[in-house]
Coordinates of C-alpha atoms in Angstrom, one line a residue:
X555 CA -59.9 65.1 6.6
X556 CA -59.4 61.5 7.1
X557 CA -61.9 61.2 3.6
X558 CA -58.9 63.0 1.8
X559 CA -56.0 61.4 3.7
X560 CA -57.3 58.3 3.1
X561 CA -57.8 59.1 -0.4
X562 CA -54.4 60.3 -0.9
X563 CA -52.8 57.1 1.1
X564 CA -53.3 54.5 -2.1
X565 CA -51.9 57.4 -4.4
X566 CA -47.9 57.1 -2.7
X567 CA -48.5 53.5 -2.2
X568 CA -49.4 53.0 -6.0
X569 CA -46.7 55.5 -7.1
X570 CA -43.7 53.5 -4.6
X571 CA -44.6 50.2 -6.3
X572 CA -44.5 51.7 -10.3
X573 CA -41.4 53.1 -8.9
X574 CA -39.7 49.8 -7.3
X575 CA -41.2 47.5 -10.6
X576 CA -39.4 50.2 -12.5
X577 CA -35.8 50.1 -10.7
X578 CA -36.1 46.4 -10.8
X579 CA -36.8 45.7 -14.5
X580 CA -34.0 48.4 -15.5
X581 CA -31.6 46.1 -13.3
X582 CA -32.6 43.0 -14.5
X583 CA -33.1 43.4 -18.0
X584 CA -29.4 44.3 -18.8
X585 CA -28.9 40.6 -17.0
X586 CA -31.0 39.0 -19.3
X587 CA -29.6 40.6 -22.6
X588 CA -27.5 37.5 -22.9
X589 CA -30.1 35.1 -22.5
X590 CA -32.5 37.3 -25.3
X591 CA -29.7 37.5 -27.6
X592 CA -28.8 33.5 -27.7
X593 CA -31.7 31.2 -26.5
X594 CA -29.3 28.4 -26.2
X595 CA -27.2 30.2 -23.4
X596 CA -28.6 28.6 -20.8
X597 CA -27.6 25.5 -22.2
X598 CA -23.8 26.8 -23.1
X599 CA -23.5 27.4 -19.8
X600 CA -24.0 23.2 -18.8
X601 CA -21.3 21.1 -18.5
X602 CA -21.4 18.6 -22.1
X603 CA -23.3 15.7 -21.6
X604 CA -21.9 12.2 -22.5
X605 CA -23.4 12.1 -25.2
X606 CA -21.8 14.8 -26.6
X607 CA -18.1 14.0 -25.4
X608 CA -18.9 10.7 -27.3
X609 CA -20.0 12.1 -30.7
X610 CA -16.8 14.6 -30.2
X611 CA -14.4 11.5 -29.6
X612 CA -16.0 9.3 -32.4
X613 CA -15.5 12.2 -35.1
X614 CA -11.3 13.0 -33.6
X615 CA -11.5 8.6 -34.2
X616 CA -12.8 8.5 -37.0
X617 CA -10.8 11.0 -38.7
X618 CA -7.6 9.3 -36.9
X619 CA -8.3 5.4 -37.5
X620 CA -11.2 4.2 -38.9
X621 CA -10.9 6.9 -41.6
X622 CA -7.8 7.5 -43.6
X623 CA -7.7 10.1 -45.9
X624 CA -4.9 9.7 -47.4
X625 CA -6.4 6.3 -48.9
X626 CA -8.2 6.7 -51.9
X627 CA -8.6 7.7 -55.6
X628 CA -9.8 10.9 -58.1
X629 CA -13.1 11.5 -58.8
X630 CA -14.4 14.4 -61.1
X631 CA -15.1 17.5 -60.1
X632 CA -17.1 19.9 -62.4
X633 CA -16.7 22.8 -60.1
X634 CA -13.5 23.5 -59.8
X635 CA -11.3 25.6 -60.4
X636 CA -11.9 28.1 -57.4
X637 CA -9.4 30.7 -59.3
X638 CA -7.8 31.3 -62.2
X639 CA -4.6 32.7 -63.7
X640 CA -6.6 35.7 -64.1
X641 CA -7.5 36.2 -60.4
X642 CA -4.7 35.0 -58.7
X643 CA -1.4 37.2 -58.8
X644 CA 0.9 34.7 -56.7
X645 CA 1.4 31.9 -59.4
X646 CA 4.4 31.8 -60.4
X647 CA 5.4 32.4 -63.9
X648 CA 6.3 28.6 -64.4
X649 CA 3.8 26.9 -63.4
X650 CA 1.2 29.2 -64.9
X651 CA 0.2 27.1 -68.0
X652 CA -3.0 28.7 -68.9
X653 CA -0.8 31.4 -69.6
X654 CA 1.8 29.7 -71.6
X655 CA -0.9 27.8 -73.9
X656 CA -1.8 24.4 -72.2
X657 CA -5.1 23.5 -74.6
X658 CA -7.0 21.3 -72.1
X659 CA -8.5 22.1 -68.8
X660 CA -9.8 18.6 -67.5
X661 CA -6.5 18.1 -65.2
X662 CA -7.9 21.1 -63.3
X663 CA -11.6 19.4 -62.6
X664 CA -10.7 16.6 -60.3
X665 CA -10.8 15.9 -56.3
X666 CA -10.0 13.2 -54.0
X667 CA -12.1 10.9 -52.3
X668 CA -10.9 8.7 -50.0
X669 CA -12.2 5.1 -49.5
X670 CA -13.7 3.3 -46.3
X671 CA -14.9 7.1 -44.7
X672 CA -17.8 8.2 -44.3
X673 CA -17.7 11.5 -45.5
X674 CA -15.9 12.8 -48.4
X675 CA -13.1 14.7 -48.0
X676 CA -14.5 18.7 -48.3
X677 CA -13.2 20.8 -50.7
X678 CA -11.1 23.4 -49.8
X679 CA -13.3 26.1 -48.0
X680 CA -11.4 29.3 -47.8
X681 CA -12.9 31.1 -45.5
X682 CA -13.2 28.6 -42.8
X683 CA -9.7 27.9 -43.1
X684 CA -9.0 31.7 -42.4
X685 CA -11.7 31.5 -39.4
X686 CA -9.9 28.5 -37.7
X687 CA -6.1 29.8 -38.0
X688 CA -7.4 33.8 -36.9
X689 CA -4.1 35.2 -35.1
X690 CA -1.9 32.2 -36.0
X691 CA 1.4 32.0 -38.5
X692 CA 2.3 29.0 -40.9
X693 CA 5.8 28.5 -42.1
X694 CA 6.4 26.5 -45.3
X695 CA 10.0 25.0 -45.2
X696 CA 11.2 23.2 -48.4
X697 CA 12.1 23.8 -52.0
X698 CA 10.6 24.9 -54.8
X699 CA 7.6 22.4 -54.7
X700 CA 7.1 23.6 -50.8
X701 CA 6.6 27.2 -52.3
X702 CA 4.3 25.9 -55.0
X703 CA 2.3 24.2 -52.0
X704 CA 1.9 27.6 -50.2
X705 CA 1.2 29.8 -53.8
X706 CA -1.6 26.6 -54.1
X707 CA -2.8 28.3 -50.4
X708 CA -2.8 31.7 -51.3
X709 CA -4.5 31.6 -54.8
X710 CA -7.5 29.8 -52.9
X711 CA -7.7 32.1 -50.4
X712 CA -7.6 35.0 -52.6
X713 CA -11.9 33.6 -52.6
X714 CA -11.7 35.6 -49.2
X715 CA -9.0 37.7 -49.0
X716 CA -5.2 38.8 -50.4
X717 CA -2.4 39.4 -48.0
X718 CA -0.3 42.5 -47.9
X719 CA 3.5 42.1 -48.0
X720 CA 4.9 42.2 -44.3
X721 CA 8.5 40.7 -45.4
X722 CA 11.3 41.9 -42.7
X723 CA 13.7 39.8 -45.0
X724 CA 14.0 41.7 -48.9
X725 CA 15.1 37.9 -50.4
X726 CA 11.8 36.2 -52.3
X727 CA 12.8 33.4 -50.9
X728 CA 11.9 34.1 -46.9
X729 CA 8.8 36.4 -47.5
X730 CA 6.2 37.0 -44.9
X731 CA 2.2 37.6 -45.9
X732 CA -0.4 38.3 -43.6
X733 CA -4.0 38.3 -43.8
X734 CA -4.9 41.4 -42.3
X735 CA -8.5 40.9 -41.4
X736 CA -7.5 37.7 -39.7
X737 CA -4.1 38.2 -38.3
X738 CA -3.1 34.9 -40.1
X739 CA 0.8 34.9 -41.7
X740 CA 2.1 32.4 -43.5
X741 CA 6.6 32.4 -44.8
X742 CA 8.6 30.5 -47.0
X743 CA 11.7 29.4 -45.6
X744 CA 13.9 28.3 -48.6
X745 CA 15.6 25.3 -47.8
X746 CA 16.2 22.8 -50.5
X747 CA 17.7 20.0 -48.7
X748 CA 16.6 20.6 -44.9
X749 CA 20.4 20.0 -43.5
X750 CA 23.0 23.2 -44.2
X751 CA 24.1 23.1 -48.1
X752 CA 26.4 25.3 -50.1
X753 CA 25.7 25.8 -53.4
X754 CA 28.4 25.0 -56.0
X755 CA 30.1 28.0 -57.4
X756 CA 28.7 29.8 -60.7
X757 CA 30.3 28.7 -63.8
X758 CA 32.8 25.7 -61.9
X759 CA 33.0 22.5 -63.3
X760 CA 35.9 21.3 -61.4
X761 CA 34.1 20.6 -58.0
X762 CA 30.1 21.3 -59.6
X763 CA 28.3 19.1 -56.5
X764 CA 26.6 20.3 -53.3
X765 CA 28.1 20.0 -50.0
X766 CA 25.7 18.5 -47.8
X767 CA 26.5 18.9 -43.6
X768 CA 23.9 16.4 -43.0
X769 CA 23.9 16.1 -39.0
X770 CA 23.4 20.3 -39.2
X771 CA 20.1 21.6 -39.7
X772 CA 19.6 24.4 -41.3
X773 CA 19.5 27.2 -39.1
X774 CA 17.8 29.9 -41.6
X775 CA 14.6 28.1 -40.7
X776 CA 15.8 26.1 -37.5
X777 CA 16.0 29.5 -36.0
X778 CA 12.8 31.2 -37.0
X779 CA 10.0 28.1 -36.2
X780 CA 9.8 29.4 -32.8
X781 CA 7.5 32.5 -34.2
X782 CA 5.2 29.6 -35.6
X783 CA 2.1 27.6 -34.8
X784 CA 2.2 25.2 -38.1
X785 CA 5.2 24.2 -39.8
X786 CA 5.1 22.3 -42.7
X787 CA 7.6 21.2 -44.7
X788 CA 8.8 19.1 -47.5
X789 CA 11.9 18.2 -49.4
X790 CA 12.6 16.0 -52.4
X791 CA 13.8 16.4 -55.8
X792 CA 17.4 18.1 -55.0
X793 CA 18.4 15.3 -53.6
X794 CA 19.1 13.6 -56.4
X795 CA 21.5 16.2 -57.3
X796 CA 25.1 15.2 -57.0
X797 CA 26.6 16.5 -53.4
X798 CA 29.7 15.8 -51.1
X799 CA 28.5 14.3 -47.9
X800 CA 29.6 16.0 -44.3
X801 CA 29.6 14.7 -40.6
X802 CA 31.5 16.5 -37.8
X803 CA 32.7 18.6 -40.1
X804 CA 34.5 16.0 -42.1
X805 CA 33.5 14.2 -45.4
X806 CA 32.2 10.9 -45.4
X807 CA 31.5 10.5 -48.8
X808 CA 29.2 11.8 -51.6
X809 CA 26.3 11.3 -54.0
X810 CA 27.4 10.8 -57.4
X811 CA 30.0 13.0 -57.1
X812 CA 32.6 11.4 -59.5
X813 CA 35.6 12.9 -56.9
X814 CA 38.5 10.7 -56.4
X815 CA 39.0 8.6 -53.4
X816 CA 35.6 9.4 -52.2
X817 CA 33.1 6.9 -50.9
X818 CA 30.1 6.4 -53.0
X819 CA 27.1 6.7 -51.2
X820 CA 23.1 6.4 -52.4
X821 CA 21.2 9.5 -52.2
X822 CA 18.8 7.2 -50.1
X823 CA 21.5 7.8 -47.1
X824 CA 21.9 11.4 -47.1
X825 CA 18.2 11.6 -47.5
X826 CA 17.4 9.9 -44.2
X827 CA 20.3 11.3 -42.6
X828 CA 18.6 14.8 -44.1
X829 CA 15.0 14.0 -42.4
X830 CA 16.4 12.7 -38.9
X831 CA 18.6 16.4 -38.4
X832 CA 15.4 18.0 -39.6
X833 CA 13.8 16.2 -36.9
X834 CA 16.0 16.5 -34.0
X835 CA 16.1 20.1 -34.4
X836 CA 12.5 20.5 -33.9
X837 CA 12.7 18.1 -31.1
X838 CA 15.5 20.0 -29.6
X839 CA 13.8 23.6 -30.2
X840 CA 12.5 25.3 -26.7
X841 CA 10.8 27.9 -28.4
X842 CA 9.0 25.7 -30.6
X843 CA 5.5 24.8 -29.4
X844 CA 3.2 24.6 -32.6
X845 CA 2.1 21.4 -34.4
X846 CA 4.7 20.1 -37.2
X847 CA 3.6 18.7 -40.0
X848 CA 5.8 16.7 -42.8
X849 CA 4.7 17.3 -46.3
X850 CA 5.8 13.6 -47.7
X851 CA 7.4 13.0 -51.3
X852 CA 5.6 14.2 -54.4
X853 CA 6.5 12.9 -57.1
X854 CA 7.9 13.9 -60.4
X855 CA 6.6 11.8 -63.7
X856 CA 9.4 12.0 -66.4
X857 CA 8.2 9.1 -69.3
X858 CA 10.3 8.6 -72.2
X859 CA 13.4 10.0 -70.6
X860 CA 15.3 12.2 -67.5
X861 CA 14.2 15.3 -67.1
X862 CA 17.6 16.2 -69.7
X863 CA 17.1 13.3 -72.1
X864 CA 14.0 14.5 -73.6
X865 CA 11.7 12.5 -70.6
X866 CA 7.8 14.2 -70.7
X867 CA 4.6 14.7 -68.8
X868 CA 2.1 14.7 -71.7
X869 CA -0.9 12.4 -69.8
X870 CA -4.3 14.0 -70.0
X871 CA -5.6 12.4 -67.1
X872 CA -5.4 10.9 -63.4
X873 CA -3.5 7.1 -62.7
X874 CA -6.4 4.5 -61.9
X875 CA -6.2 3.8 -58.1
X876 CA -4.0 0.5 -58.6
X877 CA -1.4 1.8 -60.8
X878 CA 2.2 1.2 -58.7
X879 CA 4.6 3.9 -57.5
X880 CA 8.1 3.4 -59.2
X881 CA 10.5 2.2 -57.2
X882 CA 12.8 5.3 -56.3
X883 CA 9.2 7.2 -55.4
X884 CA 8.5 4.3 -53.0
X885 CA 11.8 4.4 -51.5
X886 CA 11.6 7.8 -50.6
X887 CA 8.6 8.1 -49.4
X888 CA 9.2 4.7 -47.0
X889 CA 12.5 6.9 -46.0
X890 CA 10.7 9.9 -44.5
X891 CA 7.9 7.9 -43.1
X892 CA 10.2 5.8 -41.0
X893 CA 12.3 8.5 -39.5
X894 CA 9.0 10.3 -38.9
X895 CA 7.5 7.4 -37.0
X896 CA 10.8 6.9 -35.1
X897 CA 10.6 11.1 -34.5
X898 CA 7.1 11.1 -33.5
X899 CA 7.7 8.7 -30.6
X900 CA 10.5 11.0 -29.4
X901 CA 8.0 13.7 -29.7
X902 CA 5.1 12.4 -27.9
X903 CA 7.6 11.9 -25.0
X904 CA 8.5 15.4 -25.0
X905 CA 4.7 16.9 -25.7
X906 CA 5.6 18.0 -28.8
X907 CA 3.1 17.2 -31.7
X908 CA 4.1 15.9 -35.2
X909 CA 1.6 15.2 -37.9
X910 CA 2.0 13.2 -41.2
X911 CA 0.7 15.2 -44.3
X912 CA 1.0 11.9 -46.3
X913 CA 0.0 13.0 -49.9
X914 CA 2.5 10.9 -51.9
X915 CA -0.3 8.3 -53.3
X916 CA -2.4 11.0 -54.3
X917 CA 0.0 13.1 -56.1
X918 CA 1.4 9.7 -57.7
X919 CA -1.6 9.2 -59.6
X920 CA -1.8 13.1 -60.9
X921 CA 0.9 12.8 -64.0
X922 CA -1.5 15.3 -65.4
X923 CA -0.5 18.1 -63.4
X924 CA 2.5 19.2 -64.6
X925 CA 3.4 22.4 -66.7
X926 CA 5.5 20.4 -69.2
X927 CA 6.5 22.7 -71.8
X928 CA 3.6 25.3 -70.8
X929 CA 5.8 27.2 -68.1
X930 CA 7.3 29.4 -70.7
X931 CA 7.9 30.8 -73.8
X932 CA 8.3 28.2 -76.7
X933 CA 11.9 29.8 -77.4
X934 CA 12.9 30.2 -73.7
X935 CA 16.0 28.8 -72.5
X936 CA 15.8 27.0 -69.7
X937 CA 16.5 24.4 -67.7
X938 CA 13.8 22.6 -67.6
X939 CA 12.2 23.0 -70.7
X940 CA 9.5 19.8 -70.0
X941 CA 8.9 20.4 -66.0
X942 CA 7.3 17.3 -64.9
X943 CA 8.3 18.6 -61.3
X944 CA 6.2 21.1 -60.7
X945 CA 2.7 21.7 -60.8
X946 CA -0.1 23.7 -62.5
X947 CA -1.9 26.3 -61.0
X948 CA -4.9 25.3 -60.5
X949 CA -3.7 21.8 -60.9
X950 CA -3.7 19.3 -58.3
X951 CA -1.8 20.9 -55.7
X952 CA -4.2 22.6 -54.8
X953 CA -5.8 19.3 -52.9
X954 CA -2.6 19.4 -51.0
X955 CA -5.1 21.9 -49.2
X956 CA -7.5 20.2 -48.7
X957 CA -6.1 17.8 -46.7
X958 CA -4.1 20.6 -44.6
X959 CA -7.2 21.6 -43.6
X960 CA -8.9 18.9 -42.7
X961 CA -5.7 17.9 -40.3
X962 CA -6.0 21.7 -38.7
X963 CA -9.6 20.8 -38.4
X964 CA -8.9 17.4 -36.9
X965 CA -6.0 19.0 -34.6
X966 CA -8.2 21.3 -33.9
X967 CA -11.2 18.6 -32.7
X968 CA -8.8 17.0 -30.5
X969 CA -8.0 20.4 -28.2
X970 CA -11.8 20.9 -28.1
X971 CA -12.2 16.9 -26.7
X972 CA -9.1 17.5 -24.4
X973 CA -11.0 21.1 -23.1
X974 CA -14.4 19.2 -22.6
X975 CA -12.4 15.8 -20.8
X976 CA -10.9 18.8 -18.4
X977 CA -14.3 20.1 -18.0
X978 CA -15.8 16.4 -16.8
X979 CA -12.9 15.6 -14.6

């Protein structure tokens, strides 16, 4: 008997062990999925070294300093365009000039390269743009050339990706279009001098100016940026346009106006005054909390006359790097940089963030761009029958994208150096 319990003794003890190994891989194998899955997460887990805070900082400094993008000239580029008139639904009709005729295609095969960086500046890449603003909105607030800016956006991401129509506003000019898969929306918000304007009337000659309130912003878009995490926006060309000039509700003067006993005034003052309102209202906005971004001047580039004394755009290829700004060009441009410096100061004080898309260089040397007389019909009656405002699609407003992005990236580079610096502290 003790021959057979003995026997039977090594049996339990064998089968409690297969048992207890058994229990204990099931429960720790589940922990180590993680680990199995990504080799490095051991090594996500550690705070970042030095090292890596460094590298981090040097990029966000480079990009910032050292580095300045906006510095630079065209080079060719052979594989561009990323869409065509063919793919891309949101051109608009003016500015489609394959459509209307335009025989050459090198203004299209170009890209900027700025001097004294490292690295080029990338190409647009579509889907990493989509990737880094997942579940964010981008409003576009300007004129016409603002809206070009954002069709630019949405032809090149069309690569990944077309939105669907989720407009609460039936006007074109205030759309909403979101990326579905990403839960990205971008808006116009139409807005052609910044400040409150009313249009003159239809068919009146008698009083056919603008009225200009330029210490109110406009509050179509003033009272929407609060639903936003980038803002950009832009405004130029309308005000050139002759326009009565308001303060406190009272007239001060006016822009070419040709109304008696009326101060004269340059369009150079109700443009800054324009910029500084914009400004202050974003400054003064509680609800805003996203990154703003100011689009500067780009230029128009009328030769042999104003845009309604015959003046053209009828260059086949990009400015060499040295070729001078006109003076009016320069002007405004200086304009909205200075009252965005004094702004951003403001801003920094109040934790706001304000970022300088300065793309006026670049798009100086581009008098290739335009549409001219290919954004319509030969016999069309239009306004503008040689638009030298505007700009091709594709054309070189599409690099207005590429630099977006690389300032998203860069925003984006210094949150992940603030996140790590928290981390180390």
């Amino acid at each position: 008997m003790e021959l057979v319990h003995s026997a039977k003794t090594p049996s339990k003890q064998k089968l409690l062990i297969v048992v207890t190994i058994s229990i204990s891989l099931f429960t720790i194998i589940p922990l180590l999925y993680p680990f199995v899955e990504d080799p490095n997460f051991f090594l996500k887990q550690q705070h970042p070294s030095q090292t890596s805070i460094v590298k981090l900082q040097d990029s966000v400094e480079t990009t910032r300093g050292r580095c300045d993008i906006f510095s630079g000239e065209w080079v060719p580029n052979p594989e561009a365009p990323y869409y065509t008139n063919t793919t891309c639904w949101a051109i608009h009709e003016h500015q489609n000039c394959m459509r209307f005729g335009r025989p050459d295609t090198d203004f299209i095969k170009w890209k900027w390269k700025p001097h004294g960086c490292e690295d080029d500046l990338p190409v647009f890449d579509p889907l990493r743009f989509l990737e880094t603003v997942r579940g964010k909105t981008m409003a576009f607030v300007g004129d016409s050339v603002s809206r070009n800016h954002m069709q630019s956006l949405i032809c090149l991401l069309s690569q990944v990706e077309y939105p669907v129509d989720a407009s609460v506003n039936t006007s074109d000019y205030f759309k909403r279009w979101t990326y579905e898969s990403y839960n990205f929306t971008i808006a116009p918000f139409w807005s052609t001098h910044l400040v409150k304007s009313t249009e003159p009337e239809p068919g009146k000659t008698e009083h056919s100016v603008f009225d200009l309130y330029l210490d109110e912003a406009d509050e179509r878009w003033t009272a929407e940026i609060g639903d936003f995490d980038y803002v950009i926006i832009s405004s130029g060309h309308w005000h050139y346009r002759p326009s009565v000039y308001y303060e406190n509700q009272t007239i001060i003067g006016c822009h070419y106006c040709q109304l008696p006993n009326i101060t004269d005034f340059s369009m150079f003052y109700g443009y800054r005054k324009a910029f500084r309102t914009a400004f202050k209202a974003i400054l003064d906005s509680d609800k805003f909390e996203g990154v703003m971004y100011l689009r500067t001047f780009a230029p128009s580039h009328f030769e042999g006359g104003l845009w309604n004394e015959g003046g053209n755009c009828l260059r086949k290829g990009p400015y060499q790097r040295n070729e001078a700004q006109d003076d009016v060009t320069m002007k405004l441009h200086r304009i909205q940089v200075e009252e965005f410096e004094r702004a951003k100061e403001e801003a920094k004080r109040k934790g706001k963030r304000f970022r300088l898309l300065d793309t006026t260089q670049a798009m100086w040397l581009r008098p290739d761009g335009h549409p001219s007389r290919y954004g319509h019909l030969p016999e069309a009656n239009v306004s503008l029958y040689n638009d030298c405002v505007h700009w091709c699609l594709p054309g070189p407003i599409d690099n207005l994208n590429d630099f977006l992005l690389a300032m998203i990236k860069r925003e984006e580079d210094k949150g992940q150096l603030a996140q790590v610096r928290k981390m180390m502290s």
